[in-house]
mmCIF file of C-alpha atoms in Angstrom:
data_model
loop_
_atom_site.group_PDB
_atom_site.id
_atom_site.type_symbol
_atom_site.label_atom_id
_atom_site.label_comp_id
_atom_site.label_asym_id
_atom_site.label_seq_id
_atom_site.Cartn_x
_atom_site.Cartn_y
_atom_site.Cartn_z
ATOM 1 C CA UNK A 1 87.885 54.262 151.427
ATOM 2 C CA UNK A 2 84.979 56.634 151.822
ATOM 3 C CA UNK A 3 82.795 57.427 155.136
ATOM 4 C CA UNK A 4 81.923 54.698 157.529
ATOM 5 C CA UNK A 5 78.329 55.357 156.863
ATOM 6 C CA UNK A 6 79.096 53.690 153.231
ATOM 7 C CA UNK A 7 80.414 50.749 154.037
ATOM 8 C CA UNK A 8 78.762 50.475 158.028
ATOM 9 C CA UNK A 9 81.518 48.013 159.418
ATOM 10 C CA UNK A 10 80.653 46.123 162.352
ATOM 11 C CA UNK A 11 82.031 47.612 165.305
ATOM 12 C CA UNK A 12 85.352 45.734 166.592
ATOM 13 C CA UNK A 13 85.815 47.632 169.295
ATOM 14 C CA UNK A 14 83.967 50.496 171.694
ATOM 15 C CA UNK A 15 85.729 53.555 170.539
ATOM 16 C CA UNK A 16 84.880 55.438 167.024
ATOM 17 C CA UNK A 17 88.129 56.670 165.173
ATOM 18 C CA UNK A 18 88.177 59.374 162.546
ATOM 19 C CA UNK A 19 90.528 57.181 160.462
ATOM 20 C CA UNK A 20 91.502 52.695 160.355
ATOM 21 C CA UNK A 21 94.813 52.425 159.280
ATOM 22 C CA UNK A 22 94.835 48.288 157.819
ATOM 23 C CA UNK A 23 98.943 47.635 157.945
ATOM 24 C CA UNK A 24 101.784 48.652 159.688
ATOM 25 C CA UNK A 25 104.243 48.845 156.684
ATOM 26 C CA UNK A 26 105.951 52.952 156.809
ATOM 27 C CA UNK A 27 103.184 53.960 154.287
ATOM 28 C CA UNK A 28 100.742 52.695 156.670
ATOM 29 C CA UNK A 29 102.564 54.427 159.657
ATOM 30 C CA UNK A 30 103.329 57.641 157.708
ATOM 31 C CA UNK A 31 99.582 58.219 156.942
ATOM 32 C CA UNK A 32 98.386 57.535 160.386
ATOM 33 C CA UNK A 33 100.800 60.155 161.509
ATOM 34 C CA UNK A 34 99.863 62.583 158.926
ATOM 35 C CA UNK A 35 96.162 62.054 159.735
ATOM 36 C CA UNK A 36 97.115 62.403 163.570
ATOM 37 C CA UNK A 37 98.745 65.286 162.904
ATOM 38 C CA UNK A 38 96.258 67.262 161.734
ATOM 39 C CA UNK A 39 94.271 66.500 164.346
ATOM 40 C CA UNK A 40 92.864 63.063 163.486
ATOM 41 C CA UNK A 41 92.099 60.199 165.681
ATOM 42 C CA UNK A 42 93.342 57.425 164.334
ATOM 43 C CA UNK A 43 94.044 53.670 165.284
ATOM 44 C CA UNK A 44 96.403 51.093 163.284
ATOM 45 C CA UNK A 45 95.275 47.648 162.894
ATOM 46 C CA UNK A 46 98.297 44.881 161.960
ATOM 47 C CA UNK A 47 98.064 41.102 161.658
ATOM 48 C CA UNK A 48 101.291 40.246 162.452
ATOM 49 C CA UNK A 49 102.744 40.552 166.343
ATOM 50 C CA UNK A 50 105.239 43.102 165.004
ATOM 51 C CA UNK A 51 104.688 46.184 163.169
ATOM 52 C CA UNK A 52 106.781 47.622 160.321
ATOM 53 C CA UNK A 53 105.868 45.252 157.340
ATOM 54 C CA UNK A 54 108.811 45.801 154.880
ATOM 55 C CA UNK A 55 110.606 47.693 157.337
ATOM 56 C CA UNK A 56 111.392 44.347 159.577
ATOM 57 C CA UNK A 57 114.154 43.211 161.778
ATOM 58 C CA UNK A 58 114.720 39.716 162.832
ATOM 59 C CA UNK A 59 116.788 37.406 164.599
ATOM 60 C CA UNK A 60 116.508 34.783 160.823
ATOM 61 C CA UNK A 61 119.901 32.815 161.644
ATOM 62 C CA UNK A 62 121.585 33.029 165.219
ATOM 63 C CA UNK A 63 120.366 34.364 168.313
ATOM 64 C CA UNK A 64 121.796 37.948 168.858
ATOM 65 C CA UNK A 65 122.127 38.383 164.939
ATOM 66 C CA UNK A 66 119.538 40.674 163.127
ATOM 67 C CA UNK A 67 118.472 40.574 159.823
ATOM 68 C CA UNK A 68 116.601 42.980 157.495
ATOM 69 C CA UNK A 69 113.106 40.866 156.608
ATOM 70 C CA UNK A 70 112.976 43.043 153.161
ATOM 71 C CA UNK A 71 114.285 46.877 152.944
ATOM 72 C CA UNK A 72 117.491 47.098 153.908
ATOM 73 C CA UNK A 73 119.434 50.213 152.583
ATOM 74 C CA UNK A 74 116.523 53.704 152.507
ATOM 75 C CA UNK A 75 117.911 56.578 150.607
ATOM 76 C CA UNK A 76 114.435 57.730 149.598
ATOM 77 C CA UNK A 77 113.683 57.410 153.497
ATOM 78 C CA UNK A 78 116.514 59.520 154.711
ATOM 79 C CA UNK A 79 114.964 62.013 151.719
ATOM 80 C CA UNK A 80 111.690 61.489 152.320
ATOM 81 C CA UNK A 81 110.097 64.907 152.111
ATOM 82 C CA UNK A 82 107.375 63.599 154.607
ATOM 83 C CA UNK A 83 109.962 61.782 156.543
ATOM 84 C CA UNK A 84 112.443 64.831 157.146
ATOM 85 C CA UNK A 85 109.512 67.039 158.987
ATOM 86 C CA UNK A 86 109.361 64.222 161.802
ATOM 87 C CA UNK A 87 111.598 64.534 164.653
ATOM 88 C CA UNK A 88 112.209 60.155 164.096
ATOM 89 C CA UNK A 89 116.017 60.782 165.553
ATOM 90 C CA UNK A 90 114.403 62.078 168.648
ATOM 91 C CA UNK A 91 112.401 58.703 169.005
ATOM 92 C CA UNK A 92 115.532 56.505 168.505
ATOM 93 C CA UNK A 93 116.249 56.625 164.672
ATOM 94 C CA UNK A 94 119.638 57.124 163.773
ATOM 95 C CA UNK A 95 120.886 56.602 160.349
ATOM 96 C CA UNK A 96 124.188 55.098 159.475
ATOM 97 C CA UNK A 97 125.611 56.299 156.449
ATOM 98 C CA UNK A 98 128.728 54.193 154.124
ATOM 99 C CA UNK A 99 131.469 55.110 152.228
ATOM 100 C CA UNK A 100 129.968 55.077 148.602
ATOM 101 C CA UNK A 101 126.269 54.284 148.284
ATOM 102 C CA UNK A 102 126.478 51.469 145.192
ATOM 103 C CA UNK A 103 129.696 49.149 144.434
ATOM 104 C CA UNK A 104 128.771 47.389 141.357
ATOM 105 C CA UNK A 105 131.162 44.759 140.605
ATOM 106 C CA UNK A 106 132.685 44.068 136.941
ATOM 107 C CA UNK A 107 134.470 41.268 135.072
ATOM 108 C CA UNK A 108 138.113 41.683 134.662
ATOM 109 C CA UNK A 109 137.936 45.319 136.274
ATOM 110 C CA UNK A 110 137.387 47.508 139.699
ATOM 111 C CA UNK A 111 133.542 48.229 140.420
ATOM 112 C CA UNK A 112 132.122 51.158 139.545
ATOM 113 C CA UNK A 113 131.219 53.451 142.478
ATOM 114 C CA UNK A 114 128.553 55.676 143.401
ATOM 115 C CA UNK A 115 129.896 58.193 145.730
ATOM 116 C CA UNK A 116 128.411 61.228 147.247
ATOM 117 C CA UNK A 117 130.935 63.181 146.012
ATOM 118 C CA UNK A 118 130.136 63.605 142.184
ATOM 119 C CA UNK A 119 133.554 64.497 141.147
ATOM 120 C CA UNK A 120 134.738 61.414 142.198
ATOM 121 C CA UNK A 121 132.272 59.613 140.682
ATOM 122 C CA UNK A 122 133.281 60.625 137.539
ATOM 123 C CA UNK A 123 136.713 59.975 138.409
ATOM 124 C CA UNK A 124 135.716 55.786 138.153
ATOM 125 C CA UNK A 125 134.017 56.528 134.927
ATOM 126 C CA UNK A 126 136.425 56.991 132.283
ATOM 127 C CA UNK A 127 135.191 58.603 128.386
ATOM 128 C CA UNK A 128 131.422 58.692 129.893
ATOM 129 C CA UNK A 129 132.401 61.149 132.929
ATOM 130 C CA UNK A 130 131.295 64.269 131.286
ATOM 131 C CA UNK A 131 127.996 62.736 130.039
ATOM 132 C CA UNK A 132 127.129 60.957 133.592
ATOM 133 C CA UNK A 133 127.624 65.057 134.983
ATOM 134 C CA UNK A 134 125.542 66.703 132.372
ATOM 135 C CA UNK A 135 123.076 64.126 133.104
ATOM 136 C CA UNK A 136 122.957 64.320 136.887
ATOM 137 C CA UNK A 137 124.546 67.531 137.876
ATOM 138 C CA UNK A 138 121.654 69.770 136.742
ATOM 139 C CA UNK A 139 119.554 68.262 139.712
ATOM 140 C CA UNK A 140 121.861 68.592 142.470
ATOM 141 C CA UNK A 141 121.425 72.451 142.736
ATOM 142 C CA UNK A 142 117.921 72.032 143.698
ATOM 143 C CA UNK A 143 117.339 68.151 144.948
ATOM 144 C CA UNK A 144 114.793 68.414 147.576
ATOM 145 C CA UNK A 145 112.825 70.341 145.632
ATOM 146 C CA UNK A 146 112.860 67.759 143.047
ATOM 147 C CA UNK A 147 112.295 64.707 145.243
ATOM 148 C CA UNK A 148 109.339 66.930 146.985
ATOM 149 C CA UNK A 149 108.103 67.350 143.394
ATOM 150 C CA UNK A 150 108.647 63.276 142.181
ATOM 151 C CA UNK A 151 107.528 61.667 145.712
ATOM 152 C CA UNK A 152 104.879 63.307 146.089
ATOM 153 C CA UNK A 153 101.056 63.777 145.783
ATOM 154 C CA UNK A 154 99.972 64.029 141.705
ATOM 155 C CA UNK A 155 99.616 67.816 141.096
ATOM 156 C CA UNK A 156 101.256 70.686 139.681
ATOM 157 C CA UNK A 157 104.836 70.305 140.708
ATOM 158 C CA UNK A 158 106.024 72.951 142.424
ATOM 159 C CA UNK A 159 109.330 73.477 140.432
ATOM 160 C CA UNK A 160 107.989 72.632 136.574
ATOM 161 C CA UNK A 161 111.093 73.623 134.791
ATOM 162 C CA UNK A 162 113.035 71.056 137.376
ATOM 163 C CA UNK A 163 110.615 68.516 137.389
ATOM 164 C CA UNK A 164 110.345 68.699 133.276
ATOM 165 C CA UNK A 165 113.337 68.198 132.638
ATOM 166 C CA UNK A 166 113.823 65.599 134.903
ATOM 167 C CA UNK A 167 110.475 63.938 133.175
ATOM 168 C CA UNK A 168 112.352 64.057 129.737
ATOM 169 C CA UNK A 169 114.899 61.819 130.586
ATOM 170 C CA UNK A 170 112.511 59.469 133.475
ATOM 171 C CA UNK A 171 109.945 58.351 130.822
ATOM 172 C CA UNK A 172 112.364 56.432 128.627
ATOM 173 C CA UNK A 173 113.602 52.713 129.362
ATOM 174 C CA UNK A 174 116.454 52.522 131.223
ATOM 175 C CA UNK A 175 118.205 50.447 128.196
ATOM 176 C CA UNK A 176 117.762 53.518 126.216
ATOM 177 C CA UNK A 177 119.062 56.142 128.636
ATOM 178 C CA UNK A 178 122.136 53.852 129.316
ATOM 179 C CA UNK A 179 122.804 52.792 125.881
ATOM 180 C CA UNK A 180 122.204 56.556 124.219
ATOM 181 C CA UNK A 181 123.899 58.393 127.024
ATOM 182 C CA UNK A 182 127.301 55.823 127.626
ATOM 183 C CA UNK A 183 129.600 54.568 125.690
ATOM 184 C CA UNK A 184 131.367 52.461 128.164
ATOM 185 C CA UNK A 185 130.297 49.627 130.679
ATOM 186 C CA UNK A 186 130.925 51.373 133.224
ATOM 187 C CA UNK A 187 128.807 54.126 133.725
ATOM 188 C CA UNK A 188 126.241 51.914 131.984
ATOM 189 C CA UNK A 189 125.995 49.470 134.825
ATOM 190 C CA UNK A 190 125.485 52.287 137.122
ATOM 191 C CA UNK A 191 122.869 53.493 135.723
ATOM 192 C CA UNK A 192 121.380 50.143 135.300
ATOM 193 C CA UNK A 193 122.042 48.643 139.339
ATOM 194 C CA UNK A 194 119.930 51.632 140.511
ATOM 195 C CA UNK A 195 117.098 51.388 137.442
ATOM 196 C CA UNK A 196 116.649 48.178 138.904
ATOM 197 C CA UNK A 197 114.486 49.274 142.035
ATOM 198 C CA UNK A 198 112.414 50.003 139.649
ATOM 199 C CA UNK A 199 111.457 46.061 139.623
ATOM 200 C CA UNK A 200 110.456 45.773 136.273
ATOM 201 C CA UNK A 201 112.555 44.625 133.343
ATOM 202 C CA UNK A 202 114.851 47.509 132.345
ATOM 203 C CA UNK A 203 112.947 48.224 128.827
ATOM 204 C CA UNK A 204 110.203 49.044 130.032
ATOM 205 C CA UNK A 205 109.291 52.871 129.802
ATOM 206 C CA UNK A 206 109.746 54.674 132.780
ATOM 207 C CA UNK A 207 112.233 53.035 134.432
ATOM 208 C CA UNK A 208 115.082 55.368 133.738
ATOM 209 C CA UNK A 209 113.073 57.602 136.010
ATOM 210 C CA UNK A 210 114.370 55.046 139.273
ATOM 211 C CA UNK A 211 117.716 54.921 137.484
ATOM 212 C CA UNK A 212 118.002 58.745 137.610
ATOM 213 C CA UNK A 213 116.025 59.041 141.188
ATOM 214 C CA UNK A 214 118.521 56.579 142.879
ATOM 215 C CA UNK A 215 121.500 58.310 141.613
ATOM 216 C CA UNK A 216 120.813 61.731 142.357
ATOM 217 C CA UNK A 217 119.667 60.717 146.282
ATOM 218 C CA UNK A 218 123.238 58.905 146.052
ATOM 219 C CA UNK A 219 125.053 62.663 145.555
ATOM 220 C CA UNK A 220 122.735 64.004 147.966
ATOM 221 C CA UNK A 221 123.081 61.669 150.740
ATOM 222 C CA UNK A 222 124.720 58.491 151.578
ATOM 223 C CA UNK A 223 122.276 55.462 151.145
ATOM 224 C CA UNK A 224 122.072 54.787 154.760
ATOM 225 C CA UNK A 225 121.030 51.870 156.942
ATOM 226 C CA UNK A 226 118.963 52.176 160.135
ATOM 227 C CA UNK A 227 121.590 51.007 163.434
ATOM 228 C CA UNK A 228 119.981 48.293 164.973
ATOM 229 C CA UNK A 229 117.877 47.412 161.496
ATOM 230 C CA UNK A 230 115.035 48.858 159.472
ATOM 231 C CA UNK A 231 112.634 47.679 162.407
ATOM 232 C CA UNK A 232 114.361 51.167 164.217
ATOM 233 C CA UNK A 233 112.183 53.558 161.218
ATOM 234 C CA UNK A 234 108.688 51.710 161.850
ATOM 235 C CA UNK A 235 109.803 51.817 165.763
ATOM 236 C CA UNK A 236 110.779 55.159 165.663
ATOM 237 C CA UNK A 237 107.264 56.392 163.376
ATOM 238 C CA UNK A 238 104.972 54.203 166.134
ATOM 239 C CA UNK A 239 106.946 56.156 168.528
ATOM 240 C CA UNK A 240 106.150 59.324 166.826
ATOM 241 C CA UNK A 241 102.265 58.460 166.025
ATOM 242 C CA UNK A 242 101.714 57.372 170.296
ATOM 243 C CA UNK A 243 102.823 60.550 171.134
ATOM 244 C CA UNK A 244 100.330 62.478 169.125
ATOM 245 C CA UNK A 245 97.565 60.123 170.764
ATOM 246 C CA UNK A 246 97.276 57.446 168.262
ATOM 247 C CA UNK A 247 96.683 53.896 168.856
ATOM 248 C CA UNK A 248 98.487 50.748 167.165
ATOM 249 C CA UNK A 249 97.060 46.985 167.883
ATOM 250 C CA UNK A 250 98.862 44.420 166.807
ATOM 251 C CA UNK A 251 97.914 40.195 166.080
ATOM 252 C CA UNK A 252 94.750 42.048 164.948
ATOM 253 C CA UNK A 253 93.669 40.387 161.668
ATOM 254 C CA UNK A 254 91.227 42.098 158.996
ATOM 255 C CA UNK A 255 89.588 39.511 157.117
ATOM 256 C CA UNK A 256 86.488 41.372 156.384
ATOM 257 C CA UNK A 257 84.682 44.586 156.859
ATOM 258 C CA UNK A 258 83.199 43.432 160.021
ATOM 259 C CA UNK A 259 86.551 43.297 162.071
ATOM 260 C CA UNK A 260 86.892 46.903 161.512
ATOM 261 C CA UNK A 261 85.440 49.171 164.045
ATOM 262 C CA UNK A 262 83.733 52.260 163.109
ATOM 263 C CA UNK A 263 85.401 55.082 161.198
ATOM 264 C CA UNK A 264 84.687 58.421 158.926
ATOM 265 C CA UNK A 265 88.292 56.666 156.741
ATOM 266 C CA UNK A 266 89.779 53.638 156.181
ATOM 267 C CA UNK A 267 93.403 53.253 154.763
ATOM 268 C CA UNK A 268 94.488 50.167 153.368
ATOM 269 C CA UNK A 269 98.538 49.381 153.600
ATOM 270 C CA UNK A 270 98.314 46.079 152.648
ATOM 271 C CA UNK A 271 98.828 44.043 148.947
ATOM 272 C CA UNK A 272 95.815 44.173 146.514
ATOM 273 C CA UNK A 273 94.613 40.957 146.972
ATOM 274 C CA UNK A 274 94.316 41.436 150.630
ATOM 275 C CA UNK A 275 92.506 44.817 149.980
ATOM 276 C CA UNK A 276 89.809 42.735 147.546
ATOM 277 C CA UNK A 277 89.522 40.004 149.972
ATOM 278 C CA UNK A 278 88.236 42.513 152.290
ATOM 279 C CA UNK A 279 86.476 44.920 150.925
ATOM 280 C CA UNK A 280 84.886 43.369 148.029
ATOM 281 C CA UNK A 281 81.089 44.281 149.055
ATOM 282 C CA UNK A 282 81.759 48.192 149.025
ATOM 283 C CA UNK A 283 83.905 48.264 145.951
ATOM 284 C CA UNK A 284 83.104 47.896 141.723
ATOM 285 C CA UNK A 285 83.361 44.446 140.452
ATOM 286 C CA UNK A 286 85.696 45.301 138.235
ATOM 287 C CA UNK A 287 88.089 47.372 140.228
ATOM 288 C CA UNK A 288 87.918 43.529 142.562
ATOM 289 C CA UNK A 289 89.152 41.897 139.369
ATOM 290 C CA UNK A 290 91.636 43.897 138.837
ATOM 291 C CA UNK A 291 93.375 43.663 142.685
ATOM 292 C CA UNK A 292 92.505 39.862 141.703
ATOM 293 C CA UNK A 293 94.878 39.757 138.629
ATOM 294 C CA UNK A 294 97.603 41.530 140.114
ATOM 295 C CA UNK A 295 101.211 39.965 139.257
ATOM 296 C CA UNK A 296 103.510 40.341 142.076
ATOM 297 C CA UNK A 297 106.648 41.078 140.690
ATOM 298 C CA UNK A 298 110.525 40.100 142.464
ATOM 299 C CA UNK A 299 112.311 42.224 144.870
ATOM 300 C CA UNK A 300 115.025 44.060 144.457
#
């Protein structure tokens, strides 16, 4: 949202910030480092008594045993162009990588694997090896500079011939990429367990570009857990964001624009109908009624 003189919140407090972070999910956290990084004041408000929205750890069953509320496994986090330029291990991170990155079971055979290693990934796929390497292998000489290019802000990429060709094949549905490309189950199923982050039915356009994301980051790293749960990556970003002076309050509920204290920003990381709910005075009544008829979708 724009300056504070726009939407002239009531104050909820007796300090002016430069920028309101609403949520404490890693977006949330990520852009109130980024801001406080450059300089930025910034404070993070969060409704619930612990911060990390998806990236929660609980005790859901037995006391001592800790569960993942939502994320779970983060290869685009241990890629993360943002997240790489932040010292997170330093403020307790540590990543703990597996063996292969996907197991997808079959009937009546041994699941297919996604290894690091693309060779042997190829090994476990039988007549469609040679078209699962000519479809990944041309990204692995330059994969940062693809995932810099496909994670981040809309722009110019900064490797076109990379990022076009990896466009080519990312527009299509994933049905289409796996049926045109394979010939056998195997690869096919692959391709198809990691299309299905994208959380949308698999022929729909664009999902092959998840498919082919998740894959490469599997031959580039190891889809790794946090030890200790994902709660250790918000921890470890709240860590990072106190150090460079900002502030995080949490059990602090924003149910309307006066709970917010003055700011020249305001970032929302919450779901759209929580963003209408609250700032529905300051923003087009049609852009409201669109947050309004959202679908949510499953998760993955």
């Amino acid at each position: 949202m724009g300056d504070a003189d726009e939407v002239a919140p009531v104050s909820g407090g007796s300090r002016d910030y430069d920028a309101v972070v609403v949520g404490s999910g890693p977006n949330g956290l990520a852009a109130a480092v980024a801001l406080a990084r450059a300089g930025a004041s910034v404070l993070v408000l969060e409704a619930a008594d612990t911060i990390g929205g998806g990236t929660r750890t609980a005790e859901l069953t037995l006391p001592g045993y800790h569960h993942d509320v939502c994320s779970a496994a983060h290869p685009t986090g241990i890629l993360s162009p943002f997240l790489r330029e932040l010292p997170l291990e330093k403020h307790g991170l540590r990543w703990v990588l597996p063996g292969a990155s996907v197991a997808h079971p079959l009937d009546g055979a041994p699941a297919v694997m996604l290894w690091k290693s693309l060779d042997r990934t190829c090994e476990g796929l039988g007549v469609d090896a040679g078209a699962y390497r000519r479809l990944i292998e041309p990204f692995l000489a330059n994969p940062h500079g693809l995932l810099r290019d496909a994670m981040g802000p809309l722009g110019i990429p900064r490797h076109p011939l990379l990022f076009a060709r990896f466009g080519s094949t990312a527009f299509r549905p994933a049905t289409w990429v796996a049926r045109g490309r394979f010939r056998d189950a195997r690869a096919r199923a692959l391709f198809a367990g990691c299309a299905a982050h994208a959380i949308l039915p698999l022929s729909h356009f664009f999902t092959a570009a998840l498919g082919l994301l998740f894959a490469i980051t599997g031959h580039v790293a190891e889809w790794p857990v946090a030890a200790g749960g994902s709660q250790a990556i918000a921890d470890a970003l709240a860590s990072v964001l106190r150090e460079m002076g900002g502030t995080i309050e949490t059990g602090a509920r924003v149910r309307s624009l006066a709970d917010l204290p003055p700011a020249r920003a305001y970032l929302f990381d919450t779901d759209p109908r929580q963003l209408a709910a609250v700032c529905e005075p300051v923003l087009p009544r049609g852009y409201v009624r669109r947050l309004r008829r959202y679908r949510y979708g499953p998760g993955v």
